[in-house]
Each structure stands twice: as structure tokens, then as C-alpha cells.
Amino acid sequence: MRIAVTGSSGLIGSTLVPALRADGHEVIRLVRRAPQAADEVRWDPRKPDGGVDVAELAGVDAVITLAGAGVGDRRWTDAYKQEIRDSRVLGTATISAAIARLDPPPRVLLAGSAVGWYGDTGSTPVDENSPPGSGFLAEVCREWEAATRPAEEAGIRTVHLRTGIVLSRHGGFLKRQLPIFRLGLGGRLGHGRQYVSFISRADEVRAIRFLLTADDVRGPVNLTAPEPVTYAEFARALGEALHRPALLRVPARALRLALGEFAEEALGGQRALPRRLLDAGFVFAHPRVTDAVQAALAEDR
């Protein structure tokens, strides 16, 4: 297949692109700077037409959109919340509109989303049929998924990748936790009963590759391991993997002082189950948190 990818330099994209090429696919990377290689095409997600020459996407069979500002990378000011929203919604809307104009259009669009769609679900399990929740991230996810409408109206099979917490020692949530836990200062956040819907980076990439050709699957798909755990259980698994204690607790009040509004998201969670992936026949390499943590710590890059 000829596949266009946005967010190719991110935590997921940097592993996905070489995996797709190893599968024999041709990959075009959409970048927001002047192209520096033959496989790069410039785009501008803030322009209504995507700032991309549609002719350069001719013959594309699939598009994967992964671009988005890091949710936990900075304190949530009003300006950064807008960046979180725009980097997802505008980017998805512009690429959807661009590929809808192709003749013929791509067969499939795999569009980034997140389990934040469900809001804080407490201990209640949720799957792809569950309604949206409340809160800033839930609102962003609703707009993010709605932004694919031009592609859907053009007849392109569209899948919303509702990704959980991707575990990798090279980025995201786990990378920020590792220094603390290695010092023996790790533990639970707040009460620790909030659920963590995790997935190993390897399974995230495997699931995306699987969905490229799962022609009967469309709409939302939870990219989460089948056995979500509480934060206390996650902390214990990480501490055991590092041979360090994980007995401390970060009080909710301290989190709110340090993180501001983002603390409310961190103190909540989702018990999201990947029913559509499992029903489609996908088999997880790392279904349990111990498996996923060990896989993350063993990553080469």
C-alpha cells in the first residue's frame, strides 16, 4: 500500500513508519517544514486546504493521522489548551478534506483519538458503544472525531484510534515516571483507585497495522490492553520491574498545585476495554500490565 502519515516523528509514528516499510508499504511522511527527503510532503494543518498539494497524495491507499501536542507536556494555560485542541481538530479536519478531494480517494483513514472520549469512568468498564463523558479532553475527543466527516462522506472507511496510555521508556507517561520510580520515590497518584487503560508501544503499532486491512472495522476502536489496572496496581508493577519500592503517595492537593487543571484528568481515569479489536481477531502481545511494562523497559529505541 501507499500510506501517508502525519505525526511520523512522534512516539508512535517513529516506530510505526519503519514497521510499515518492513511490511513492504511505501510511506509518505507529511511534515510541517520544508521537505528534506524524497518521502516527505509539506502540509500546514492550520490552512483550510491542509496546505498540501493534493497531487502529491495521488495514489495513496491509506492515511494515518497521529499529530497532536502532548497533553501532559506543559501546565494547562488557556493558550496551551487551545494548542492541544487545534493540533488535533484542525489537523484532522484539513487532512480529511484534502483526501476527500482525491480521485480515487484512499480506502481507509486511521484517525487519532483517545480514551479521554469517555471522561472519568471510575471503576465502570466502557467500550466503543459507551457514550462520551465530560471534561476538557472528552470535549476535544468529540471534536477530533467529528473532524473526519469529509473523509467519511467521501466513502473512505474511517477508524477512530481511541488510544490509551502508550507505555514506552522513550516518551510519554512512562518516561516521565521512570526517574521518580528509579529513585524509589514512586507510588500512587491521589487515592490510586483510578484506572489506567494502557497499551504497549509494540501493541499500539501492531494494532494500527492490523486495522489497515481489517476492512469490516470502522468507527471507534479502543487501542488499549484488555486488562486495565488501577494506578496503584500500575505503580506496583513498575516498582517490581525496577526492583524499587513503590509505596509513596502523591496527595491530590499537591497534584493540583503542581499541575493545575490537568491534575483533574490525572486523578481520573478510564477502564476502557478493546472489544472491537478483540472481536476482529487481534491478539495482544502484552495483554497484562506486567507484560507491557517489561516490554517498554526492554525497548531499543
PDB file of C-alpha atoms in Angstrom:
ATOM      1  CA  MET A   1       0.000   0.000   0.000  1.00  0.00           C
ATOM      2  CA  ARG A   2       0.954   3.638  -0.404  1.00  0.00           C
ATOM      3  CA  ILE A   3       0.395   5.224   3.001  1.00  0.00           C
ATOM      4  CA  ALA A   4       0.515   8.876   4.110  1.00  0.00           C
ATOM      5  CA  VAL A   5       1.301   9.510   7.784  1.00  0.00           C
ATOM      6  CA  THR A   6       1.106  12.652   9.915  1.00  0.00           C
ATOM      7  CA  GLY A   7       2.910  12.758  13.254  1.00  0.00           C
ATOM      8  CA  SER A   8       5.626  10.442  11.909  1.00  0.00           C
ATOM      9  CA  SER A   9       8.285  11.816  14.288  1.00  0.00           C
ATOM     10  CA  GLY A  10       6.231  11.263  17.449  1.00  0.00           C
ATOM     11  CA  LEU A  11       6.342   8.415  19.948  1.00  0.00           C
ATOM     12  CA  ILE A  12       4.064   6.169  17.899  1.00  0.00           C
ATOM     13  CA  GLY A  13       4.899   7.414  14.409  1.00  0.00           C
ATOM     14  CA  SER A  14       8.648   6.978  14.818  1.00  0.00           C
ATOM     15  CA  THR A  15       8.097   3.250  15.384  1.00  0.00           C
ATOM     16  CA  LEU A  16       5.140   2.839  13.030  1.00  0.00           C
ATOM     17  CA  VAL A  17       6.831   4.205   9.901  1.00  0.00           C
ATOM     18  CA  PRO A  18       9.758   1.738   9.865  1.00  0.00           C
ATOM     19  CA  ALA A  19       7.343  -1.091  10.723  1.00  0.00           C
ATOM     20  CA  LEU A  20       5.131  -0.215   7.752  1.00  0.00           C
ATOM     21  CA  ARG A  21       8.150  -0.130   5.472  1.00  0.00           C
ATOM     22  CA  ALA A  22       9.285  -3.501   6.805  1.00  0.00           C
ATOM     23  CA  ASP A  23       5.820  -4.771   5.841  1.00  0.00           C
ATOM     24  CA  GLY A  24       6.556  -3.670   2.263  1.00  0.00           C
ATOM     25  CA  HIS A  25       4.475  -0.489   2.184  1.00  0.00           C
ATOM     26  CA  GLU A  26       5.525   2.840   0.672  1.00  0.00           C
ATOM     27  CA  VAL A  27       5.237   5.596   3.293  1.00  0.00           C
ATOM     28  CA  ILE A  28       4.841   9.323   2.667  1.00  0.00           C
ATOM     29  CA  ARG A  29       5.505  11.483   5.724  1.00  0.00           C
ATOM     30  CA  LEU A  30       3.573  14.761   5.972  1.00  0.00           C
ATOM     31  CA  VAL A  31       5.759  17.347   7.702  1.00  0.00           C
ATOM     32  CA  ARG A  32       5.217  20.975   8.728  1.00  0.00           C
ATOM     33  CA  ARG A  33       8.603  22.218   7.474  1.00  0.00           C
ATOM     34  CA  ALA A  34      10.404  22.278   4.158  1.00  0.00           C
ATOM     35  CA  PRO A  35      10.797  18.661   2.927  1.00  0.00           C
ATOM     36  CA  GLN A  36      14.295  17.304   3.440  1.00  0.00           C
ATOM     37  CA  ALA A  37      13.842  13.845   1.936  1.00  0.00           C
ATOM     38  CA  ALA A  38      12.113  12.259  -1.046  1.00  0.00           C
ATOM     39  CA  ASP A  39       9.468  10.645   1.168  1.00  0.00           C
ATOM     40  CA  GLU A  40       8.352  13.949   2.744  1.00  0.00           C
ATOM     41  CA  VAL A  41       5.463  16.204   1.700  1.00  0.00           C
ATOM     42  CA  ARG A  42       4.830  19.551   3.354  1.00  0.00           C
ATOM     43  CA  TRP A  43       1.453  20.342   4.888  1.00  0.00           C
ATOM     44  CA  ASP A  44       0.002  23.044   7.127  1.00  0.00           C
ATOM     45  CA  PRO A  45      -2.806  21.816   9.368  1.00  0.00           C
ATOM     46  CA  ARG A  46      -3.926  25.377  10.088  1.00  0.00           C
ATOM     47  CA  LYS A  47      -4.815  26.056   6.451  1.00  0.00           C
ATOM     48  CA  PRO A  48      -8.314  25.117   5.258  1.00  0.00           C
ATOM     49  CA  ASP A  49      -6.887  23.022   2.418  1.00  0.00           C
ATOM     50  CA  GLY A  50      -4.189  21.456   4.571  1.00  0.00           C
ATOM     51  CA  GLY A  51      -1.504  23.440   2.782  1.00  0.00           C
ATOM     52  CA  VAL A  52      -0.734  20.343   0.761  1.00  0.00           C
ATOM     53  CA  ASP A  53      -0.608  19.818  -2.987  1.00  0.00           C
ATOM     54  CA  VAL A  54      -3.248  17.127  -3.442  1.00  0.00           C
ATOM     55  CA  ALA A  55      -1.385  15.851  -6.494  1.00  0.00           C
ATOM     56  CA  GLU A  56       1.419  14.716  -4.195  1.00  0.00           C
ATOM     57  CA  LEU A  57      -1.032  12.384  -2.455  1.00  0.00           C
ATOM     58  CA  ALA A  58      -2.316  10.832  -5.681  1.00  0.00           C
ATOM     59  CA  GLY A  59      -2.480   7.066  -5.469  1.00  0.00           C
ATOM     60  CA  VAL A  60      -2.488   6.969  -1.671  1.00  0.00           C
ATOM     61  CA  ASP A  61      -4.299   3.873  -0.382  1.00  0.00           C
ATOM     62  CA  ALA A  62      -4.374   4.790   3.304  1.00  0.00           C
ATOM     63  CA  VAL A  63      -3.843   7.773   5.589  1.00  0.00           C
ATOM     64  CA  ILE A  64      -2.857   7.622   9.265  1.00  0.00           C
ATOM     65  CA  THR A  65      -3.113  10.820  11.333  1.00  0.00           C
ATOM     66  CA  LEU A  66      -1.213  10.853  14.630  1.00  0.00           C
ATOM     67  CA  ALA A  67      -0.280  14.525  15.041  1.00  0.00           C
ATOM     68  CA  GLY A  68      -1.139  16.327  18.284  1.00  0.00           C
ATOM     69  CA  ALA A  69       0.500  18.409  21.010  1.00  0.00           C
ATOM     70  CA  GLY A  70       1.399  16.447  24.157  1.00  0.00           C
ATOM     71  CA  VAL A  71      -1.413  16.504  26.700  1.00  0.00           C
ATOM     72  CA  GLY A  72       0.812  16.333  29.770  1.00  0.00           C
ATOM     73  CA  ASP A  73       3.862  18.145  28.415  1.00  0.00           C
ATOM     74  CA  ARG A  74       3.082  21.546  29.951  1.00  0.00           C
ATOM     75  CA  ARG A  75       0.852  23.195  32.519  1.00  0.00           C
ATOM     76  CA  TRP A  76      -2.583  23.832  31.032  1.00  0.00           C
ATOM     77  CA  THR A  77      -2.822  27.540  30.323  1.00  0.00           C
ATOM     78  CA  ASP A  78      -5.675  28.736  28.138  1.00  0.00           C
ATOM     79  CA  ALA A  79      -3.199  29.096  25.268  1.00  0.00           C
ATOM     80  CA  TYR A  80      -1.855  25.560  25.640  1.00  0.00           C
ATOM     81  CA  LYS A  81      -5.341  24.082  25.901  1.00  0.00           C
ATOM     82  CA  GLN A  82      -6.098  25.763  22.600  1.00  0.00           C
ATOM     83  CA  GLU A  83      -2.920  24.238  21.149  1.00  0.00           C
ATOM     84  CA  ILE A  84      -3.987  20.783  22.349  1.00  0.00           C
ATOM     85  CA  ARG A  85      -7.359  21.241  20.661  1.00  0.00           C
ATOM     86  CA  ASP A  86      -6.161  22.869  17.431  1.00  0.00           C
ATOM     87  CA  SER A  87      -3.293  20.449  16.826  1.00  0.00           C
ATOM     88  CA  ARG A  88      -5.791  17.589  16.800  1.00  0.00           C
ATOM     89  CA  VAL A  89      -9.002  19.028  15.414  1.00  0.00           C
ATOM     90  CA  LEU A  90      -7.602  21.341  12.737  1.00  0.00           C
ATOM     91  CA  GLY A  91      -5.031  18.798  11.604  1.00  0.00           C
ATOM     92  CA  THR A  92      -7.592  16.028  11.240  1.00  0.00           C
ATOM     93  CA  ALA A  93     -10.118  18.315   9.533  1.00  0.00           C
ATOM     94  CA  THR A  94      -7.646  19.603   6.971  1.00  0.00           C
ATOM     95  CA  ILE A  95      -6.216  16.208   6.029  1.00  0.00           C
ATOM     96  CA  SER A  96      -9.734  14.738   5.850  1.00  0.00           C
ATOM     97  CA  ALA A  97     -10.839  17.490   3.495  1.00  0.00           C
ATOM     98  CA  ALA A  98      -7.712  17.090   1.370  1.00  0.00           C
ATOM     99  CA  ILE A  99      -8.023  13.335   0.854  1.00  0.00           C
ATOM    100  CA  ALA A 100     -11.770  13.629   0.216  1.00  0.00           C
ATOM    101  CA  ARG A 101     -10.851  15.530  -2.977  1.00  0.00           C
ATOM    102  CA  LEU A 102      -8.671  12.727  -4.312  1.00  0.00           C
ATOM    103  CA  ASP A 103      -9.960  10.649  -7.216  1.00  0.00           C
ATOM    104  CA  PRO A 104      -9.965   7.868  -6.326  1.00  0.00           C
ATOM    105  CA  PRO A 105      -9.883   8.564  -2.593  1.00  0.00           C
ATOM    106  CA  PRO A 106      -7.870   6.393  -0.184  1.00  0.00           C
ATOM    107  CA  ARG A 107      -9.514   3.198   1.010  1.00  0.00           C
ATOM    108  CA  VAL A 108      -9.010   3.924   4.690  1.00  0.00           C
ATOM    109  CA  LEU A 109      -8.316   6.738   7.163  1.00  0.00           C
ATOM    110  CA  LEU A 110      -6.989   5.747  10.586  1.00  0.00           C
ATOM    111  CA  ALA A 111      -7.506   8.876  12.654  1.00  0.00           C
ATOM    112  CA  GLY A 112      -6.032   9.501  16.080  1.00  0.00           C
ATOM    113  CA  SER A 113      -8.316   9.835  19.086  1.00  0.00           C
ATOM    114  CA  ALA A 114      -8.071   8.844  22.765  1.00  0.00           C
ATOM    115  CA  VAL A 115      -9.897   7.105  25.584  1.00  0.00           C
ATOM    116  CA  GLY A 116     -10.316  10.571  27.048  1.00  0.00           C
ATOM    117  CA  TRP A 117     -13.547  10.441  24.996  1.00  0.00           C
ATOM    118  CA  TYR A 118     -15.178   8.611  27.926  1.00  0.00           C
ATOM    119  CA  GLY A 119     -14.236  11.128  30.612  1.00  0.00           C
ATOM    120  CA  ASP A 120     -13.635   9.806  34.125  1.00  0.00           C
ATOM    121  CA  THR A 121     -15.469   6.460  34.275  1.00  0.00           C
ATOM    122  CA  GLY A 122     -14.357   5.370  37.738  1.00  0.00           C
ATOM    123  CA  SER A 123     -14.408   1.570  38.021  1.00  0.00           C
ATOM    124  CA  THR A 124     -17.144   1.157  35.384  1.00  0.00           C
ATOM    125  CA  PRO A 125     -15.903  -0.688  32.262  1.00  0.00           C
ATOM    126  CA  VAL A 126     -16.532   1.103  28.976  1.00  0.00           C
ATOM    127  CA  ASP A 127     -16.237   0.008  25.366  1.00  0.00           C
ATOM    128  CA  GLU A 128     -16.750   1.594  21.959  1.00  0.00           C
ATOM    129  CA  ASN A 129     -20.538   1.675  22.421  1.00  0.00           C
ATOM    130  CA  SER A 130     -20.314   3.758  25.608  1.00  0.00           C
ATOM    131  CA  PRO A 131     -21.380   7.427  25.456  1.00  0.00           C
ATOM    132  CA  PRO A 132     -18.951  10.349  25.646  1.00  0.00           C
ATOM    133  CA  GLY A 133     -18.020  11.731  29.034  1.00  0.00           C
ATOM    134  CA  SER A 134     -17.430  15.253  30.286  1.00  0.00           C
ATOM    135  CA  GLY A 135     -14.346  17.391  30.765  1.00  0.00           C
ATOM    136  CA  PHE A 136     -11.867  19.160  28.539  1.00  0.00           C
ATOM    137  CA  LEU A 137     -10.280  16.066  26.981  1.00  0.00           C
ATOM    138  CA  ALA A 138     -13.675  14.472  26.337  1.00  0.00           C
ATOM    139  CA  GLU A 139     -14.740  17.632  24.509  1.00  0.00           C
ATOM    140  CA  VAL A 140     -11.545  17.632  22.455  1.00  0.00           C
ATOM    141  CA  CYS A 141     -12.054  13.984  21.516  1.00  0.00           C
ATOM    142  CA  ARG A 142     -15.619  14.639  20.344  1.00  0.00           C
ATOM    143  CA  GLU A 143     -14.443  17.456  18.079  1.00  0.00           C
ATOM    144  CA  TRP A 144     -11.415  15.418  16.979  1.00  0.00           C
ATOM    145  CA  GLU A 145     -13.549  12.509  15.802  1.00  0.00           C
ATOM    146  CA  ALA A 146     -16.137  14.777  14.188  1.00  0.00           C
ATOM    147  CA  ALA A 147     -13.346  16.348  12.116  1.00  0.00           C
ATOM    148  CA  THR A 148     -13.139  13.223   9.919  1.00  0.00           C
ATOM    149  CA  ARG A 149     -16.590  13.863   8.458  1.00  0.00           C
ATOM    150  CA  PRO A 150     -15.335  14.965   4.986  1.00  0.00           C
ATOM    151  CA  ALA A 151     -13.484  11.653   4.599  1.00  0.00           C
ATOM    152  CA  GLU A 152     -16.477   9.631   5.753  1.00  0.00           C
ATOM    153  CA  GLU A 153     -18.794  11.483   3.380  1.00  0.00           C
ATOM    154  CA  ALA A 154     -16.375  10.680   0.555  1.00  0.00           C
ATOM    155  CA  GLY A 155     -16.855   6.979   1.289  1.00  0.00           C
ATOM    156  CA  ILE A 156     -13.483   6.430   2.965  1.00  0.00           C
ATOM    157  CA  ARG A 157     -13.526   3.733   5.669  1.00  0.00           C
ATOM    158  CA  THR A 158     -12.682   5.726   8.788  1.00  0.00           C
ATOM    159  CA  VAL A 159     -11.420   4.316  12.081  1.00  0.00           C
ATOM    160  CA  HIS A 160     -11.004   6.435  15.211  1.00  0.00           C
ATOM    161  CA  LEU A 161      -7.990   5.170  17.164  1.00  0.00           C
ATOM    162  CA  ARG A 162      -9.064   5.713  20.778  1.00  0.00           C
ATOM    163  CA  THR A 163      -5.636   5.195  22.254  1.00  0.00           C
ATOM    164  CA  GLY A 164      -4.930   4.703  25.941  1.00  0.00           C
ATOM    165  CA  ILE A 165      -1.655   5.406  27.732  1.00  0.00           C
ATOM    166  CA  VAL A 166       1.113   4.153  25.449  1.00  0.00           C
ATOM    167  CA  LEU A 167       3.894   2.644  27.543  1.00  0.00           C
ATOM    168  CA  SER A 168       7.412   3.347  26.288  1.00  0.00           C
ATOM    169  CA  ARG A 169      10.603   4.232  28.092  1.00  0.00           C
ATOM    170  CA  HIS A 170      11.332   6.700  25.305  1.00  0.00           C
ATOM    171  CA  GLY A 171       8.419   9.060  25.753  1.00  0.00           C
ATOM    172  CA  GLY A 172       5.042   9.940  27.176  1.00  0.00           C
ATOM    173  CA  PHE A 173       3.695   8.957  30.571  1.00  0.00           C
ATOM    174  CA  LEU A 174       6.195   6.208  31.413  1.00  0.00           C
ATOM    175  CA  LYS A 175       9.301   8.218  30.520  1.00  0.00           C
ATOM    176  CA  ARG A 176       8.234  10.910  33.000  1.00  0.00           C
ATOM    177  CA  GLN A 177       7.620   8.320  35.712  1.00  0.00           C
ATOM    178  CA  LEU A 178      10.859   6.351  35.359  1.00  0.00           C
ATOM    179  CA  PRO A 179      13.289   8.764  37.084  1.00  0.00           C
ATOM    180  CA  ILE A 180      10.987   9.018  40.106  1.00  0.00           C
ATOM    181  CA  PHE A 181      10.493   5.272  40.427  1.00  0.00           C
ATOM    182  CA  ARG A 182      14.191   4.524  39.903  1.00  0.00           C
ATOM    183  CA  LEU A 183      14.933   6.688  42.930  1.00  0.00           C
ATOM    184  CA  GLY A 184      12.499   4.630  44.969  1.00  0.00           C
ATOM    185  CA  LEU A 185      10.142   7.598  45.232  1.00  0.00           C
ATOM    186  CA  GLY A 186       7.337   6.180  43.109  1.00  0.00           C
ATOM    187  CA  GLY A 187       3.826   5.384  44.200  1.00  0.00           C
ATOM    188  CA  ARG A 188       0.213   6.126  43.500  1.00  0.00           C
ATOM    189  CA  LEU A 189      -1.364   9.421  42.465  1.00  0.00           C
ATOM    190  CA  GLY A 190      -4.081  10.519  44.835  1.00  0.00           C
ATOM    191  CA  HIS A 191      -6.149   7.581  46.080  1.00  0.00           C
ATOM    192  CA  GLY A 192      -4.702   5.283  43.385  1.00  0.00           C
ATOM    193  CA  ARG A 193      -8.078   3.734  42.523  1.00  0.00           C
ATOM    194  CA  GLN A 194      -8.364   5.491  39.158  1.00  0.00           C
ATOM    195  CA  TYR A 195      -7.991   3.140  36.203  1.00  0.00           C
ATOM    196  CA  VAL A 196      -5.110   3.196  33.722  1.00  0.00           C
ATOM    197  CA  SER A 197      -6.042   1.981  30.243  1.00  0.00           C
ATOM    198  CA  PHE A 198      -2.562   1.194  28.962  1.00  0.00           C
ATOM    199  CA  ILE A 199      -1.093  -0.366  25.830  1.00  0.00           C
ATOM    200  CA  SER A 200       2.494  -1.239  24.991  1.00  0.00           C
ATOM    201  CA  ARG A 201       4.003   0.765  22.142  1.00  0.00           C
ATOM    202  CA  ALA A 202       4.594  -2.506  20.287  1.00  0.00           C
ATOM    203  CA  ASP A 203       0.900  -3.456  20.525  1.00  0.00           C
ATOM    204  CA  GLU A 204      -0.164   0.061  19.535  1.00  0.00           C
ATOM    205  CA  VAL A 205       1.835  -0.217  16.323  1.00  0.00           C
ATOM    206  CA  ARG A 206       0.684  -3.797  15.706  1.00  0.00           C
ATOM    207  CA  ALA A 207      -2.959  -2.753  16.152  1.00  0.00           C
ATOM    208  CA  ILE A 208      -2.630   0.121  13.682  1.00  0.00           C
ATOM    209  CA  ARG A 209      -1.069  -2.202  11.098  1.00  0.00           C
ATOM    210  CA  PHE A 210      -3.875  -4.712  11.741  1.00  0.00           C
ATOM    211  CA  LEU A 211      -6.585  -2.082  11.237  1.00  0.00           C
ATOM    212  CA  LEU A 212      -5.170  -1.026   7.872  1.00  0.00           C
ATOM    213  CA  THR A 213      -6.604  -4.160   6.308  1.00  0.00           C
ATOM    214  CA  ALA A 214      -9.450  -5.006   8.719  1.00  0.00           C
ATOM    215  CA  ASP A 215     -11.986  -3.977   6.106  1.00  0.00           C
ATOM    216  CA  ASP A 216     -15.053  -4.706   8.258  1.00  0.00           C
ATOM    217  CA  VAL A 217     -13.925  -2.398  11.074  1.00  0.00           C
ATOM    218  CA  ARG A 218     -14.900   1.262  11.087  1.00  0.00           C
ATOM    219  CA  GLY A 219     -15.750   3.901  13.665  1.00  0.00           C
ATOM    220  CA  PRO A 220     -14.206   3.999  17.154  1.00  0.00           C
ATOM    221  CA  VAL A 221     -11.747   1.312  18.239  1.00  0.00           C
ATOM    222  CA  ASN A 222     -10.156   1.264  21.698  1.00  0.00           C
ATOM    223  CA  LEU A 223      -6.403   0.759  21.430  1.00  0.00           C
ATOM    224  CA  THR A 224      -5.937  -0.419  24.998  1.00  0.00           C
ATOM    225  CA  ALA A 225      -4.791  -3.690  26.539  1.00  0.00           C
ATOM    226  CA  PRO A 226      -7.650  -5.995  27.602  1.00  0.00           C
ATOM    227  CA  GLU A 227      -6.786  -5.842  31.315  1.00  0.00           C
ATOM    228  CA  PRO A 228      -6.760  -2.213  32.536  1.00  0.00           C
ATOM    229  CA  VAL A 229      -5.478  -1.726  36.084  1.00  0.00           C
ATOM    230  CA  THR A 230      -5.762   0.831  38.846  1.00  0.00           C
ATOM    231  CA  TYR A 231      -2.960   3.335  39.240  1.00  0.00           C
ATOM    232  CA  ALA A 232      -1.932   1.620  42.473  1.00  0.00           C
ATOM    233  CA  GLU A 233      -1.568  -1.675  40.572  1.00  0.00           C
ATOM    234  CA  PHE A 234       0.379   0.043  37.792  1.00  0.00           C
ATOM    235  CA  ALA A 235       2.746   1.633  40.329  1.00  0.00           C
ATOM    236  CA  ARG A 236       3.309  -1.722  41.980  1.00  0.00           C
ATOM    237  CA  ALA A 237       4.082  -3.395  38.630  1.00  0.00           C
ATOM    238  CA  LEU A 238       6.539  -0.663  37.664  1.00  0.00           C
ATOM    239  CA  GLY A 239       8.233  -0.755  41.070  1.00  0.00           C
ATOM    240  CA  GLU A 240       8.637  -4.532  40.875  1.00  0.00           C
ATOM    241  CA  ALA A 241      10.061  -4.336  37.339  1.00  0.00           C
ATOM    242  CA  LEU A 242      12.638  -1.792  38.524  1.00  0.00           C
ATOM    243  CA  HIS A 243      13.254  -3.621  41.848  1.00  0.00           C
ATOM    244  CA  ARG A 244      12.306  -0.479  43.733  1.00  0.00           C
ATOM    245  CA  PRO A 245       9.644   0.227  46.365  1.00  0.00           C
ATOM    246  CA  ALA A 246       6.512   1.999  45.152  1.00  0.00           C
ATOM    247  CA  LEU A 247       4.897   2.845  48.476  1.00  0.00           C
ATOM    248  CA  LEU A 248       4.674   6.623  48.415  1.00  0.00           C
ATOM    249  CA  ARG A 249       1.588   8.629  47.546  1.00  0.00           C
ATOM    250  CA  VAL A 250       1.282  11.972  45.828  1.00  0.00           C
ATOM    251  CA  PRO A 251      -1.663  13.728  47.542  1.00  0.00           C
ATOM    252  CA  ALA A 252      -4.377  15.088  45.281  1.00  0.00           C
ATOM    253  CA  ARG A 253      -3.847  18.593  46.696  1.00  0.00           C
ATOM    254  CA  ALA A 254      -0.156  18.528  45.748  1.00  0.00           C
ATOM    255  CA  LEU A 255      -1.024  17.380  42.224  1.00  0.00           C
ATOM    256  CA  ARG A 256      -3.481  20.229  41.820  1.00  0.00           C
ATOM    257  CA  LEU A 257      -0.854  22.737  42.951  1.00  0.00           C
ATOM    258  CA  ALA A 258       1.750  21.285  40.571  1.00  0.00           C
ATOM    259  CA  LEU A 259      -0.387  20.555  37.508  1.00  0.00           C
ATOM    260  CA  GLY A 260      -3.324  22.913  37.741  1.00  0.00           C
ATOM    261  CA  GLU A 261      -6.367  21.845  35.725  1.00  0.00           C
ATOM    262  CA  PHE A 262      -4.567  18.839  34.228  1.00  0.00           C
ATOM    263  CA  ALA A 263      -4.495  17.286  37.707  1.00  0.00           C
ATOM    264  CA  GLU A 264      -8.235  16.566  37.457  1.00  0.00           C
ATOM    265  CA  GLU A 265      -7.597  14.460  34.358  1.00  0.00           C
ATOM    266  CA  ALA A 266      -4.641  12.720  36.040  1.00  0.00           C
ATOM    267  CA  LEU A 267      -6.753  11.907  39.104  1.00  0.00           C
ATOM    268  CA  GLY A 268      -9.468  10.412  36.912  1.00  0.00           C
ATOM    269  CA  GLY A 269      -9.242   7.534  34.501  1.00  0.00           C
ATOM    270  CA  GLN A 270     -10.967   5.132  32.154  1.00  0.00           C
ATOM    271  CA  ARG A 271     -11.490   1.395  32.404  1.00  0.00           C
ATOM    272  CA  ALA A 272     -11.626   1.028  28.620  1.00  0.00           C
ATOM    273  CA  LEU A 273     -11.922  -2.406  27.002  1.00  0.00           C
ATOM    274  CA  PRO A 274     -10.822  -3.145  23.392  1.00  0.00           C
ATOM    275  CA  ARG A 275     -13.919  -5.091  22.362  1.00  0.00           C
ATOM    276  CA  ARG A 276     -13.779  -4.245  18.654  1.00  0.00           C
ATOM    277  CA  LEU A 277     -10.118  -5.190  18.335  1.00  0.00           C
ATOM    278  CA  LEU A 278     -10.710  -8.498  20.101  1.00  0.00           C
ATOM    279  CA  ASP A 279     -13.859  -9.210  18.091  1.00  0.00           C
ATOM    280  CA  ALA A 280     -11.905  -8.580  14.881  1.00  0.00           C
ATOM    281  CA  GLY A 281      -9.351 -11.218  15.889  1.00  0.00           C
ATOM    282  CA  PHE A 282      -6.460  -9.076  17.116  1.00  0.00           C
ATOM    283  CA  VAL A 283      -4.176 -10.836  19.597  1.00  0.00           C
ATOM    284  CA  PHE A 284      -2.228  -8.727  22.092  1.00  0.00           C
ATOM    285  CA  ALA A 285       1.448  -9.485  22.645  1.00  0.00           C
ATOM    286  CA  HIS A 286       1.342  -7.696  26.018  1.00  0.00           C
ATOM    287  CA  PRO A 287      -2.161  -8.047  27.497  1.00  0.00           C
ATOM    288  CA  ARG A 288      -1.160  -7.614  31.158  1.00  0.00           C
ATOM    289  CA  VAL A 289       0.461  -4.605  32.772  1.00  0.00           C
ATOM    290  CA  THR A 290       3.499  -6.652  33.807  1.00  0.00           C
ATOM    291  CA  ASP A 291       3.998  -7.707  30.170  1.00  0.00           C
ATOM    292  CA  ALA A 292       3.616  -4.155  28.864  1.00  0.00           C
ATOM    293  CA  VAL A 293       5.946  -2.625  31.458  1.00  0.00           C
ATOM    294  CA  GLN A 294       8.649  -5.217  30.778  1.00  0.00           C
ATOM    295  CA  ALA A 295       8.299  -4.658  27.014  1.00  0.00           C
ATOM    296  CA  ALA A 296       8.606  -0.901  27.480  1.00  0.00           C
ATOM    297  CA  LEU A 297      11.736  -1.193  29.626  1.00  0.00           C
ATOM    298  CA  ALA A 298      13.331  -3.553  27.081  1.00  0.00           C
ATOM    299  CA  GLU A 299      12.845  -1.226  24.087  1.00  0.00           C
ATOM    300  CA  ASP A 300      15.935  -0.478  21.999  1.00  0.00           C
ATOM    301  CA  ARG A 301      14.677   2.847  20.657  1.00  0.00           C
TER     302      ARG A 301
END
